[in-house]
Tab-separated table of N, CA, C and O in Angstrom:
chain	number	residue	atom	x	y	z
N	1	UNK	N	15.521	7.411	-18.946
N	1	UNK	CA	14.144	7.838	-18.732
N	1	UNK	C	13.884	7.949	-17.226
N	1	UNK	O	14.277	7.080	-16.452
N	2	UNK	N	13.218	9.000	-16.832
N	2	UNK	CA	12.908	9.240	-15.431
N	2	UNK	C	11.966	8.162	-14.901
N	2	UNK	O	11.023	7.767	-15.575
N	3	UNK	N	12.230	7.683	-13.697
N	3	UNK	CA	11.426	6.644	-13.067
N	3	UNK	C	10.366	7.233	-12.145
N	3	UNK	O	9.220	6.803	-12.146
N	4	UNK	N	10.772	8.215	-11.335
N	4	UNK	CA	9.890	8.809	-10.332
N	4	UNK	C	10.006	10.329	-10.408
N	4	UNK	O	11.105	10.868	-10.554
N	5	UNK	N	8.873	11.005	-10.295
N	5	UNK	CA	8.872	12.464	-10.198
N	5	UNK	C	8.449	12.822	-8.780
N	5	UNK	O	7.392	12.401	-8.311
N	6	UNK	N	9.285	13.592	-8.100
N	6	UNK	CA	9.028	13.990	-6.720
N	6	UNK	C	8.786	15.489	-6.649
N	6	UNK	O	9.515	16.269	-7.244
N	7	UNK	N	7.758	15.855	-5.878
N	7	UNK	CA	7.432	17.264	-5.657
N	7	UNK	C	7.422	17.522	-4.160
N	7	UNK	O	6.795	16.775	-3.397
N	8	UNK	N	8.120	18.572	-3.744
N	8	UNK	CA	8.101	18.977	-2.340
N	8	UNK	C	6.815	19.734	-2.078
N	8	UNK	O	6.506	20.726	-2.745
N	9	UNK	N	6.027	19.274	-1.106
N	9	UNK	CA	4.722	19.865	-0.806
N	9	UNK	C	4.761	20.851	0.354
N	9	UNK	O	3.756	21.488	0.654
N	10	UNK	N	5.900	20.962	1.019
N	10	UNK	CA	6.006	21.817	2.198
N	10	UNK	C	5.825	20.996	3.458
N	10	UNK	O	5.410	19.842	3.418
N	11	UNK	N	6.157	21.584	4.582
N	11	UNK	CA	6.037	20.914	5.887
N	11	UNK	C	6.724	19.553	5.905
N	11	UNK	O	6.231	18.595	6.507
N	12	UNK	N	7.842	19.421	5.205
N	12	UNK	CA	8.688	18.217	5.183
N	12	UNK	C	7.992	17.009	4.550
N	12	UNK	O	8.285	15.870	4.877
N	13	UNK	N	7.074	17.272	3.625
N	13	UNK	CA	6.322	16.220	2.937
N	13	UNK	C	6.638	16.252	1.442
N	13	UNK	O	6.770	17.318	0.867
N	14	UNK	N	6.732	15.052	0.840
N	14	UNK	CA	6.908	14.954	-0.611
N	14	UNK	C	5.834	14.059	-1.212
N	14	UNK	O	5.285	13.180	-0.536
N	15	UNK	N	5.546	14.324	-2.486
N	15	UNK	CA	4.685	13.449	-3.282
N	15	UNK	C	5.577	12.825	-4.345
N	15	UNK	O	6.303	13.536	-5.046
N	16	UNK	N	5.530	11.511	-4.470
N	16	UNK	CA	6.381	10.779	-5.397
N	16	UNK	C	5.492	9.994	-6.344
N	16	UNK	O	4.690	9.171	-5.902
N	17	UNK	N	5.628	10.265	-7.645
N	17	UNK	CA	4.789	9.602	-8.635
N	17	UNK	C	5.649	8.649	-9.461
N	17	UNK	O	6.644	9.067	-10.072
N	18	UNK	N	5.268	7.374	-9.452
N	18	UNK	CA	5.898	6.367	-10.299
N	18	UNK	C	5.349	6.588	-11.700
N	18	UNK	O	4.156	6.384	-11.950
N	19	UNK	N	6.195	7.060	-12.607
N	19	UNK	CA	5.711	7.530	-13.908
N	19	UNK	C	5.126	6.421	-14.768
N	19	UNK	O	4.178	6.658	-15.514
N	20	UNK	N	5.633	5.208	-14.670
N	20	UNK	CA	5.102	4.124	-15.498
N	20	UNK	C	3.670	3.763	-15.119
N	20	UNK	O	2.830	3.515	-15.966
N	21	UNK	N	3.393	3.738	-13.812
N	21	UNK	CA	2.071	3.297	-13.353
N	21	UNK	C	1.158	4.431	-12.896
N	21	UNK	O	-0.055	4.261	-12.829
N	22	UNK	N	1.737	5.563	-12.521
N	22	UNK	CA	0.948	6.659	-11.972
N	22	UNK	C	0.696	6.527	-10.478
N	22	UNK	O	0.063	7.393	-9.874
N	23	UNK	N	1.177	5.456	-9.858
N	23	UNK	CA	0.999	5.285	-8.416
N	23	UNK	C	1.754	6.378	-7.660
N	23	UNK	O	2.815	6.820	-8.099
N	24	UNK	N	1.186	6.779	-6.514
N	24	UNK	CA	1.791	7.829	-5.704
N	24	UNK	C	2.148	7.300	-4.320
N	24	UNK	O	1.418	6.504	-3.738
N	25	UNK	N	3.261	7.791	-3.818
N	25	UNK	CA	3.682	7.536	-2.436
N	25	UNK	C	4.040	8.897	-1.842
N	25	UNK	O	4.739	9.693	-2.473
N	26	UNK	N	3.560	9.128	-0.640
N	26	UNK	CA	3.906	10.358	0.064
N	26	UNK	C	4.908	10.026	1.157
N	26	UNK	O	4.856	8.943	1.749
N	27	UNK	N	5.825	10.954	1.406
N	27	UNK	CA	6.724	10.805	2.539
N	27	UNK	C	6.550	11.990	3.468
N	27	UNK	O	6.144	13.077	3.048
N	28	UNK	N	6.860	11.738	4.719
N	28	UNK	CA	6.821	12.775	5.737
N	28	UNK	C	8.015	12.546	6.649
N	28	UNK	O	8.368	11.395	6.934
N	29	UNK	N	8.632	13.602	7.094
N	29	UNK	CA	9.721	13.447	8.046
N	29	UNK	C	9.179	12.831	9.333
N	29	UNK	O	8.042	13.111	9.737
N	30	UNK	N	9.971	11.974	9.987
N	30	UNK	CA	9.503	11.374	11.235
N	30	UNK	C	9.461	12.400	12.369
N	30	UNK	O	10.115	13.445	12.309
N	31	UNK	N	8.697	12.089	13.374
N	31	UNK	CA	8.533	12.984	14.523
N	31	UNK	C	9.882	13.288	15.170
N	31	UNK	O	10.124	14.426	15.592
N	32	UNK	N	10.777	12.313	15.213
N	32	UNK	CA	12.076	12.545	15.859
N	32	UNK	C	13.042	13.340	14.972
N	32	UNK	O	14.191	13.558	15.342
N	33	UNK	N	12.566	13.765	13.788
N	33	UNK	CA	13.394	14.607	12.920
N	33	UNK	C	12.566	15.769	12.358
N	33	UNK	O	12.594	16.052	11.169
N	34	UNK	N	11.782	16.404	13.247
N	34	UNK	CA	11.052	17.628	12.972
N	34	UNK	C	9.808	17.447	12.098
N	34	UNK	O	9.220	18.419	11.647
N	35	UNK	N	9.396	16.214	11.850
N	35	UNK	CA	8.235	15.979	11.001
N	35	UNK	C	6.994	15.629	11.785
N	35	UNK	O	6.991	15.577	13.018
N	36	UNK	N	5.934	15.348	11.052
N	36	UNK	CA	4.663	14.962	11.656
N	36	UNK	C	4.506	13.452	11.764
N	36	UNK	O	3.622	12.983	12.468
N	37	UNK	N	5.300	12.695	11.012
N	37	UNK	CA	5.208	11.237	11.054
N	37	UNK	C	3.874	10.726	10.529
N	37	UNK	O	3.405	9.682	10.964
N	38	UNK	N	3.282	11.439	9.581
N	38	UNK	CA	1.966	11.050	9.070
N	38	UNK	C	2.031	10.158	7.833
N	38	UNK	O	0.999	9.775	7.286
N	39	UNK	N	3.228	9.839	7.377
N	39	UNK	CA	3.423	8.961	6.223
N	39	UNK	C	4.773	8.269	6.396
N	39	UNK	O	5.512	8.554	7.338
N	40	UNK	N	5.072	7.364	5.473
N	40	UNK	CA	6.404	6.758	5.474
N	40	UNK	C	7.446	7.862	5.442
N	40	UNK	O	7.279	8.867	4.733
N	41	UNK	N	8.536	7.678	6.169
N	41	UNK	CA	9.678	8.573	6.013
N	41	UNK	C	10.541	8.019	4.875
N	41	UNK	O	10.399	6.850	4.492
N	42	UNK	N	11.436	8.822	4.327
N	42	UNK	CA	12.319	8.281	3.292
N	42	UNK	C	13.113	7.061	3.767
N	42	UNK	O	13.289	6.103	3.007
N	43	UNK	N	13.544	7.065	5.024
N	43	UNK	CA	14.287	5.897	5.507
N	43	UNK	C	13.369	4.701	5.751
N	43	UNK	O	13.803	3.557	5.639
N	44	UNK	N	12.090	4.956	6.070
N	44	UNK	CA	11.118	3.851	6.136
N	44	UNK	C	11.003	3.183	4.769
N	44	UNK	O	10.940	1.959	4.654
N	45	UNK	N	10.954	4.017	3.723
N	45	UNK	CA	10.858	3.468	2.370
N	45	UNK	C	12.112	2.697	1.997
N	45	UNK	O	12.042	1.675	1.306
N	46	UNK	N	13.264	3.164	2.463
N	46	UNK	CA	14.502	2.431	2.208
N	46	UNK	C	14.430	1.040	2.835
N	46	UNK	O	14.745	0.032	2.201
N	47	UNK	N	13.999	0.984	4.087
N	47	UNK	CA	13.882	-0.303	4.773
N	47	UNK	C	12.825	-1.181	4.106
N	47	UNK	O	13.010	-2.392	3.948
N	48	UNK	N	11.723	-0.571	3.685
N	48	UNK	CA	10.672	-1.298	2.990
N	48	UNK	C	11.186	-1.842	1.669
N	48	UNK	O	10.924	-3.000	1.305
N	49	UNK	N	11.935	-1.032	0.933
N	49	UNK	CA	12.521	-1.472	-0.331
N	49	UNK	C	13.476	-2.633	-0.117
N	49	UNK	O	13.507	-3.588	-0.907
N	50	UNK	N	14.249	-2.566	0.942
N	50	UNK	CA	15.185	-3.638	1.294
N	50	UNK	C	14.430	-4.963	1.430
N	50	UNK	O	14.752	-5.962	0.785
N	51	UNK	N	13.405	-4.969	2.262
N	51	UNK	CA	12.650	-6.200	2.505
N	51	UNK	C	11.832	-6.644	1.303
N	51	UNK	O	11.791	-7.831	0.968
N	52	UNK	N	11.189	-5.694	0.624
N	52	UNK	CA	10.373	-6.031	-0.539
N	52	UNK	C	11.216	-6.591	-1.673
N	52	UNK	O	10.775	-7.488	-2.404
N	53	UNK	N	12.418	-6.077	-1.825
N	53	UNK	CA	13.314	-6.564	-2.865
N	53	UNK	C	13.697	-8.022	-2.588
N	53	UNK	O	13.662	-8.866	-3.497
N	54	UNK	N	14.024	-8.315	-1.346
N	54	UNK	CA	14.352	-9.696	-0.981
N	54	UNK	C	13.146	-10.597	-1.215
N	54	UNK	O	13.267	-11.688	-1.785
N	55	UNK	N	11.969	-10.148	-0.779
N	55	UNK	CA	10.746	-10.945	-0.947
N	55	UNK	C	10.467	-11.203	-2.428
N	55	UNK	O	10.054	-12.301	-2.802
N	56	UNK	N	10.712	-10.205	-3.271
N	56	UNK	CA	10.479	-10.366	-4.705
N	56	UNK	C	11.407	-11.426	-5.294
N	56	UNK	O	10.969	-12.294	-6.065
N	57	UNK	N	12.679	-11.382	-4.937
N	57	UNK	CA	13.632	-12.387	-5.440
N	57	UNK	C	13.260	-13.767	-4.915
N	57	UNK	O	13.334	-14.766	-5.641
N	58	UNK	N	12.838	-13.845	-3.650
N	58	UNK	CA	12.361	-15.131	-3.113
N	58	UNK	C	11.163	-15.612	-3.922
N	58	UNK	O	11.049	-16.805	-4.222
N	59	UNK	N	10.261	-14.691	-4.274
N	59	UNK	CA	9.091	-15.054	-5.060
N	59	UNK	C	9.455	-15.578	-6.431
N	59	UNK	O	8.854	-16.543	-6.923
N	60	UNK	N	10.455	-14.975	-7.058
N	60	UNK	CA	10.900	-15.442	-8.377
N	60	UNK	C	11.458	-16.854	-8.288
N	60	UNK	O	11.074	-17.747	-9.051
N	61	UNK	N	12.366	-17.072	-7.329
N	61	UNK	CA	12.979	-18.405	-7.216
N	61	UNK	C	11.950	-19.438	-6.757
N	61	UNK	O	11.988	-20.599	-7.172
N	62	UNK	N	10.999	-19.025	-5.923
N	62	UNK	CA	9.935	-19.941	-5.488
N	62	UNK	C	9.070	-20.336	-6.680
N	62	UNK	O	8.785	-21.525	-6.891
N	63	UNK	N	8.666	-19.362	-7.468
N	63	UNK	CA	7.851	-19.648	-8.651
N	63	UNK	C	8.595	-20.570	-9.624
N	63	UNK	O	8.038	-21.534	-10.137
N	64	UNK	N	9.881	-20.280	-9.842
N	64	UNK	CA	10.683	-21.081	-10.778
N	64	UNK	C	10.875	-22.520	-10.308
N	64	UNK	O	11.166	-23.404	-11.116
N	65	UNK	N	10.731	-22.743	-8.999
N	65	UNK	CA	10.947	-24.081	-8.429
N	65	UNK	C	9.671	-24.691	-7.858
N	65	UNK	O	9.735	-25.648	-7.090
N	66	UNK	N	8.516	-24.123	-8.209
N	66	UNK	CA	7.215	-24.628	-7.746
N	66	UNK	C	7.134	-24.742	-6.228
N	66	UNK	O	6.671	-25.755	-5.689
N	67	UNK	N	7.607	-23.702	-5.541
N	67	UNK	CA	7.537	-23.635	-4.083
N	67	UNK	C	6.492	-22.571	-3.740
N	67	UNK	O	6.585	-21.433	-4.210
N	68	UNK	N	5.525	-22.922	-2.930
N	68	UNK	CA	4.445	-21.996	-2.590
N	68	UNK	C	4.807	-21.190	-1.344
N	68	UNK	O	4.796	-21.724	-0.232
N	69	UNK	N	5.117	-19.910	-1.547
N	69	UNK	CA	5.408	-19.034	-0.398
N	69	UNK	C	4.339	-17.957	-0.239
N	69	UNK	O	4.525	-17.000	0.522
N	70	UNK	N	3.210	-18.129	-0.940
N	70	UNK	CA	2.118	-17.164	-0.821
N	70	UNK	C	1.684	-17.079	0.641
N	70	UNK	O	1.494	-18.108	1.303
N	71	UNK	N	1.557	-15.890	1.144
N	71	UNK	CA	1.182	-15.681	2.543
N	71	UNK	C	2.372	-15.395	3.442
N	71	UNK	O	2.197	-15.095	4.625
N	72	UNK	N	3.586	-15.461	2.886
N	72	UNK	CA	4.769	-15.124	3.681
N	72	UNK	C	4.653	-13.674	4.128
N	72	UNK	O	4.281	-12.792	3.355
N	73	UNK	N	4.951	-13.436	5.393
N	73	UNK	CA	4.890	-12.086	5.953
N	73	UNK	C	6.292	-11.616	6.295
N	73	UNK	O	7.180	-12.420	6.577
N	74	UNK	N	6.469	-10.307	6.264
N	74	UNK	CA	7.769	-9.705	6.518
N	74	UNK	C	7.623	-8.626	7.581
N	74	UNK	O	6.790	-7.730	7.461
N	75	UNK	N	8.414	-8.742	8.624
N	75	UNK	CA	8.478	-7.725	9.676
N	75	UNK	C	9.815	-7.004	9.522
N	75	UNK	O	10.871	-7.640	9.556
N	76	UNK	N	9.754	-5.693	9.347
N	76	UNK	CA	10.956	-4.907	9.112
N	76	UNK	C	11.176	-3.968	10.288
N	76	UNK	O	10.264	-3.247	10.693
N	77	UNK	N	12.404	-3.973	10.805
N	77	UNK	CA	12.794	-3.040	11.851
N	77	UNK	C	13.951	-2.210	11.326
N	77	UNK	O	14.956	-2.764	10.870
N	78	UNK	N	13.790	-0.905	11.376
N	78	UNK	CA	14.824	0.034	10.933
N	78	UNK	C	15.474	0.627	12.172
N	78	UNK	O	14.784	1.132	13.061
N	79	UNK	N	16.783	0.573	12.233
N	79	UNK	CA	17.519	1.114	13.375
N	79	UNK	C	18.360	2.292	12.886
N	79	UNK	O	19.153	2.149	11.952
N	80	UNK	N	18.142	3.430	13.505
N	80	UNK	CA	18.826	4.661	13.109
N	80	UNK	C	20.050	4.911	13.987
N	80	UNK	O	20.112	4.476	15.133
N	81	UNK	N	21.013	5.626	13.420
N	81	UNK	CA	22.192	6.081	14.156
N	81	UNK	C	22.327	7.588	13.924
N	81	UNK	O	21.701	8.146	13.024
N	82	UNK	N	23.151	8.215	14.740
N	82	UNK	CA	23.376	9.661	14.616
N	82	UNK	C	24.831	9.927	14.247
N	82	UNK	O	25.686	9.055	14.350
N	83	UNK	N	25.095	11.169	13.845
N	83	UNK	CA	26.466	11.640	13.562
N	83	UNK	C	27.210	10.801	12.554
N	83	UNK	O	28.208	10.191	12.906
N	84	UNK	N	26.813	10.718	11.313
N	84	UNK	CA	25.656	11.376	10.734
N	84	UNK	C	24.389	10.528	10.908
N	84	UNK	O	24.463	9.301	11.064
N	85	UNK	N	23.255	11.196	10.834
N	85	UNK	CA	21.965	10.491	10.921
N	85	UNK	C	21.855	9.575	9.709
N	85	UNK	O	22.009	10.015	8.570
N	86	UNK	N	21.605	8.288	9.969
N	86	UNK	CA	21.563	7.297	8.899
N	86	UNK	C	20.902	6.024	9.400
N	86	UNK	O	20.727	5.840	10.613
N	87	UNK	N	20.556	5.146	8.476
N	87	UNK	CA	20.084	3.814	8.839
N	87	UNK	C	21.321	2.976	9.119
N	87	UNK	O	22.160	2.778	8.241
N	88	UNK	N	21.449	2.504	10.344
N	88	UNK	CA	22.628	1.713	10.700
N	88	UNK	C	22.368	0.216	10.583
N	88	UNK	O	23.306	-0.561	10.422
N	89	UNK	N	21.089	-0.181	10.673
N	89	UNK	CA	20.763	-1.609	10.587
N	89	UNK	C	19.319	-1.777	10.137
N	89	UNK	O	18.450	-0.990	10.507
N	90	UNK	N	19.101	-2.810	9.344
N	90	UNK	CA	17.752	-3.235	9.010
N	90	UNK	C	17.629	-4.699	9.404
N	90	UNK	O	18.478	-5.518	9.055
N	91	UNK	N	16.587	-4.980	10.173
N	91	UNK	CA	16.258	-6.354	10.531
N	91	UNK	C	15.035	-6.732	9.701
N	91	UNK	O	13.993	-6.072	9.779
N	92	UNK	N	15.184	-7.762	8.892
N	92	UNK	CA	14.087	-8.242	8.050
N	92	UNK	C	13.780	-9.681	8.454
N	92	UNK	O	14.602	-10.575	8.264
N	93	UNK	N	12.606	-9.873	9.049
N	93	UNK	CA	12.203	-11.201	9.517
N	93	UNK	C	11.071	-11.719	8.617
N	93	UNK	O	9.976	-11.167	8.608
N	94	UNK	N	11.382	-12.761	7.856
N	94	UNK	CA	10.422	-13.384	6.953
N	94	UNK	C	9.777	-14.556	7.674
N	94	UNK	O	10.469	-15.462	8.133
N	95	UNK	N	8.459	-14.520	7.779
N	95	UNK	CA	7.708	-15.574	8.471
N	95	UNK	C	6.896	-16.312	7.405
N	95	UNK	O	5.954	-15.764	6.835
N	96	UNK	N	7.287	-17.554	7.166
N	96	UNK	CA	6.656	-18.344	6.118
N	96	UNK	C	5.368	-18.977	6.629
N	96	UNK	O	5.252	-19.309	7.809
N	97	UNK	N	4.401	-19.154	5.726
N	97	UNK	CA	3.101	-19.692	6.138
N	97	UNK	C	3.206	-21.147	6.573
N	97	UNK	O	4.199	-21.826	6.307
N	98	UNK	N	2.158	-21.581	7.250
N	98	UNK	CA	2.129	-22.929	7.815
N	98	UNK	C	1.904	-23.958	6.708
N	98	UNK	O	0.806	-24.465	6.520
N	99	UNK	N	2.974	-24.223	5.975
N	99	UNK	CA	2.978	-25.223	4.910
N	99	UNK	C	4.174	-26.125	5.146
N	99	UNK	O	5.110	-25.761	5.853
N	100	UNK	N	4.154	-27.282	4.555
N	100	UNK	CA	5.281	-28.207	4.724
N	100	UNK	C	6.329	-27.936	3.657
N	100	UNK	O	6.086	-28.145	2.477
N	101	UNK	N	7.487	-27.454	4.078
N	101	UNK	CA	8.594	-27.188	3.179
N	101	UNK	C	9.667	-28.240	3.389
N	101	UNK	O	9.994	-28.577	4.528
N	102	UNK	N	10.238	-28.740	2.302
N	102	UNK	CA	11.342	-29.691	2.418
N	102	UNK	C	12.620	-28.923	2.737
N	102	UNK	O	12.690	-27.697	2.533
N	103	UNK	N	13.621	-29.631	3.199
N	103	UNK	CA	14.911	-28.992	3.461
N	103	UNK	C	15.480	-28.392	2.176
N	103	UNK	O	16.069	-27.308	2.205
N	104	UNK	N	15.295	-29.072	1.047
N	104	UNK	CA	15.788	-28.551	-0.235
N	104	UNK	C	15.061	-27.259	-0.614
N	104	UNK	O	15.691	-26.314	-1.104
N	105	UNK	N	13.755	-27.202	-0.406
N	105	UNK	CA	13.005	-25.990	-0.710
N	105	UNK	C	13.479	-24.825	0.161
N	105	UNK	O	13.661	-23.697	-0.326
N	106	UNK	N	13.702	-25.101	1.433
N	106	UNK	CA	14.198	-24.055	2.334
N	106	UNK	C	15.560	-23.541	1.863
N	106	UNK	O	15.817	-22.338	1.845
N	107	UNK	N	16.438	-24.453	1.469
N	107	UNK	CA	17.778	-24.059	1.014
N	107	UNK	C	17.695	-23.192	-0.236
N	107	UNK	O	18.453	-22.232	-0.383
N	108	UNK	N	16.793	-23.524	-1.143
N	108	UNK	CA	16.629	-22.731	-2.362
N	108	UNK	C	16.226	-21.305	-2.013
N	108	UNK	O	16.810	-20.337	-2.524
N	109	UNK	N	15.248	-21.161	-1.134
N	109	UNK	CA	14.781	-19.825	-0.732
N	109	UNK	C	15.872	-19.090	0.039
N	109	UNK	O	16.166	-17.914	-0.214
N	110	UNK	N	16.504	-19.771	0.978
N	110	UNK	CA	17.548	-19.147	1.799
N	110	UNK	C	18.738	-18.691	0.960
N	110	UNK	O	19.379	-17.693	1.277
N	111	UNK	N	19.006	-19.379	-0.139
N	111	UNK	CA	20.186	-19.066	-0.958
N	111	UNK	C	20.107	-17.701	-1.623
N	111	UNK	O	21.136	-17.141	-2.014
N	112	UNK	N	18.904	-17.141	-1.758
N	112	UNK	CA	18.774	-15.840	-2.425
N	112	UNK	C	18.467	-14.698	-1.461
N	112	UNK	O	18.303	-13.561	-1.892
N	113	UNK	N	18.427	-14.982	-0.175
N	113	UNK	CA	17.979	-13.991	0.810
N	113	UNK	C	18.730	-12.667	0.759
N	113	UNK	O	18.125	-11.612	0.883
N	114	UNK	N	20.011	-12.656	0.563
N	114	UNK	CA	20.752	-11.399	0.569
N	114	UNK	C	21.300	-11.001	-0.783
N	114	UNK	O	22.159	-10.128	-0.880
N	115	UNK	N	20.794	-11.647	-1.843
N	115	UNK	CA	21.399	-11.456	-3.161
N	115	UNK	C	20.610	-10.533	-4.082
N	115	UNK	O	20.935	-10.424	-5.252
N	116	UNK	N	19.595	-9.876	-3.585
N	116	UNK	CA	18.776	-9.024	-4.437
N	116	UNK	C	19.395	-7.626	-4.557
N	116	UNK	O	20.263	-7.251	-3.773
N	117	UNK	N	18.947	-6.842	-5.535
N	117	UNK	CA	19.595	-5.562	-5.830
N	117	UNK	C	19.688	-4.565	-4.672
N	117	UNK	O	20.727	-3.925	-4.503
N	118	UNK	N	18.629	-4.399	-3.884
N	118	UNK	CA	18.708	-3.391	-2.813
N	118	UNK	C	19.729	-3.783	-1.746
N	118	UNK	O	20.607	-2.974	-1.417
N	119	UNK	N	19.687	-5.006	-1.195
N	119	UNK	CA	20.727	-5.353	-0.224
N	119	UNK	C	22.145	-5.245	-0.783
N	119	UNK	O	23.080	-4.911	-0.047
N	120	UNK	N	22.308	-5.486	-2.073
N	120	UNK	CA	23.632	-5.378	-2.676
N	120	UNK	C	24.026	-3.934	-2.977
N	120	UNK	O	25.192	-3.665	-3.271
N	121	UNK	N	23.079	-3.008	-2.882
N	121	UNK	CA	23.335	-1.608	-3.233
N	121	UNK	C	23.566	-0.694	-2.035
N	121	UNK	O	24.088	0.404	-2.203
N	122	UNK	N	23.157	-1.109	-0.854
N	122	UNK	CA	23.299	-0.235	0.315
N	122	UNK	C	24.736	-0.246	0.828
N	122	UNK	O	25.529	-1.130	0.492
N	123	UNK	N	25.044	0.715	1.659
N	123	UNK	CA	26.393	0.836	2.209
N	123	UNK	C	26.800	-0.432	2.950
N	123	UNK	O	26.006	-1.001	3.709
N	124	UNK	N	28.037	-0.850	2.770
N	124	UNK	CA	28.517	-2.007	3.539
N	124	UNK	C	28.588	-1.710	5.038
N	124	UNK	O	28.711	-2.624	5.847
N	125	UNK	N	28.473	-0.436	5.421
N	125	UNK	CA	28.470	-0.065	6.832
N	125	UNK	C	27.125	-0.312	7.499
N	125	UNK	O	27.026	-0.273	8.722
N	126	UNK	N	26.081	-0.535	6.688
N	126	UNK	CA	24.759	-0.810	7.251
N	126	UNK	C	24.640	-2.302	7.521
N	126	UNK	O	24.842	-3.120	6.630
N	127	UNK	N	24.304	-2.639	8.750
N	127	UNK	CA	24.149	-4.043	9.121
N	127	UNK	C	22.852	-4.592	8.537
N	127	UNK	O	21.799	-3.959	8.649
N	128	UNK	N	22.941	-5.745	7.921
N	128	UNK	CA	21.784	-6.421	7.346
N	128	UNK	C	21.528	-7.688	8.152
N	128	UNK	O	22.348	-8.601	8.159
N	129	UNK	N	20.410	-7.725	8.820
N	129	UNK	CA	20.053	-8.861	9.655
N	129	UNK	C	18.811	-9.512	9.035
N	129	UNK	O	17.706	-9.004	9.194
N	130	UNK	N	19.021	-10.598	8.295
N	130	UNK	CA	17.933	-11.275	7.594
N	130	UNK	C	17.629	-12.576	8.314
N	130	UNK	O	18.511	-13.426	8.475
N	131	UNK	N	16.375	-12.706	8.764
N	131	UNK	CA	15.939	-13.884	9.505
N	131	UNK	C	14.826	-14.576	8.731
N	131	UNK	O	13.897	-13.915	8.271
N	132	UNK	N	14.917	-15.883	8.591
N	132	UNK	CA	13.855	-16.658	7.954
N	132	UNK	C	13.244	-17.583	8.996
N	132	UNK	O	13.958	-18.367	9.635
N	133	UNK	N	11.939	-17.455	9.205
N	133	UNK	CA	11.240	-18.241	10.212
N	133	UNK	C	10.332	-19.220	9.468
N	133	UNK	O	9.358	-18.823	8.821
N	134	UNK	N	10.666	-20.486	9.556
N	134	UNK	CA	9.902	-21.542	8.890
N	134	UNK	C	8.907	-22.162	9.864
N	134	UNK	O	9.181	-22.219	11.065
N	135	UNK	N	7.776	-22.657	9.376
N	135	UNK	CA	6.809	-23.299	10.272
N	135	UNK	C	7.410	-24.550	10.892
N	135	UNK	O	8.268	-25.204	10.316
N	136	UNK	N	6.922	-24.879	12.075
N	136	UNK	CA	7.428	-26.070	12.774
N	136	UNK	C	6.484	-27.225	12.633
N	136	UNK	O	5.361	-27.156	12.403
């Protein structure tokens, strides 16, 4: 069954409809690749999917172990390379909220950081830099 229906709108823009929910995401080519940069680029979405997938798996394991990570923020940096143009590295920095976490809780969360479907699906040539920042 089809998951997403994409329509090319012209001017390097697409409309993507998630068929189950009806939610829409638009993409636009970035300014450095002939676009207007007025929406996420496809590679922005790739980097976003990378980080969101990790956050989701962290959320599952946190919920299963009664660890409160609500409020965790994620800063994603996408690094591009040329020849061929591609994402060469994603830096995903998870900043946990100011709560008291035990060493065991941290280990549980850290143990799943790179084990979610998107990080396991991307090219092994893409560098994955996952950072977890715990409150002091």
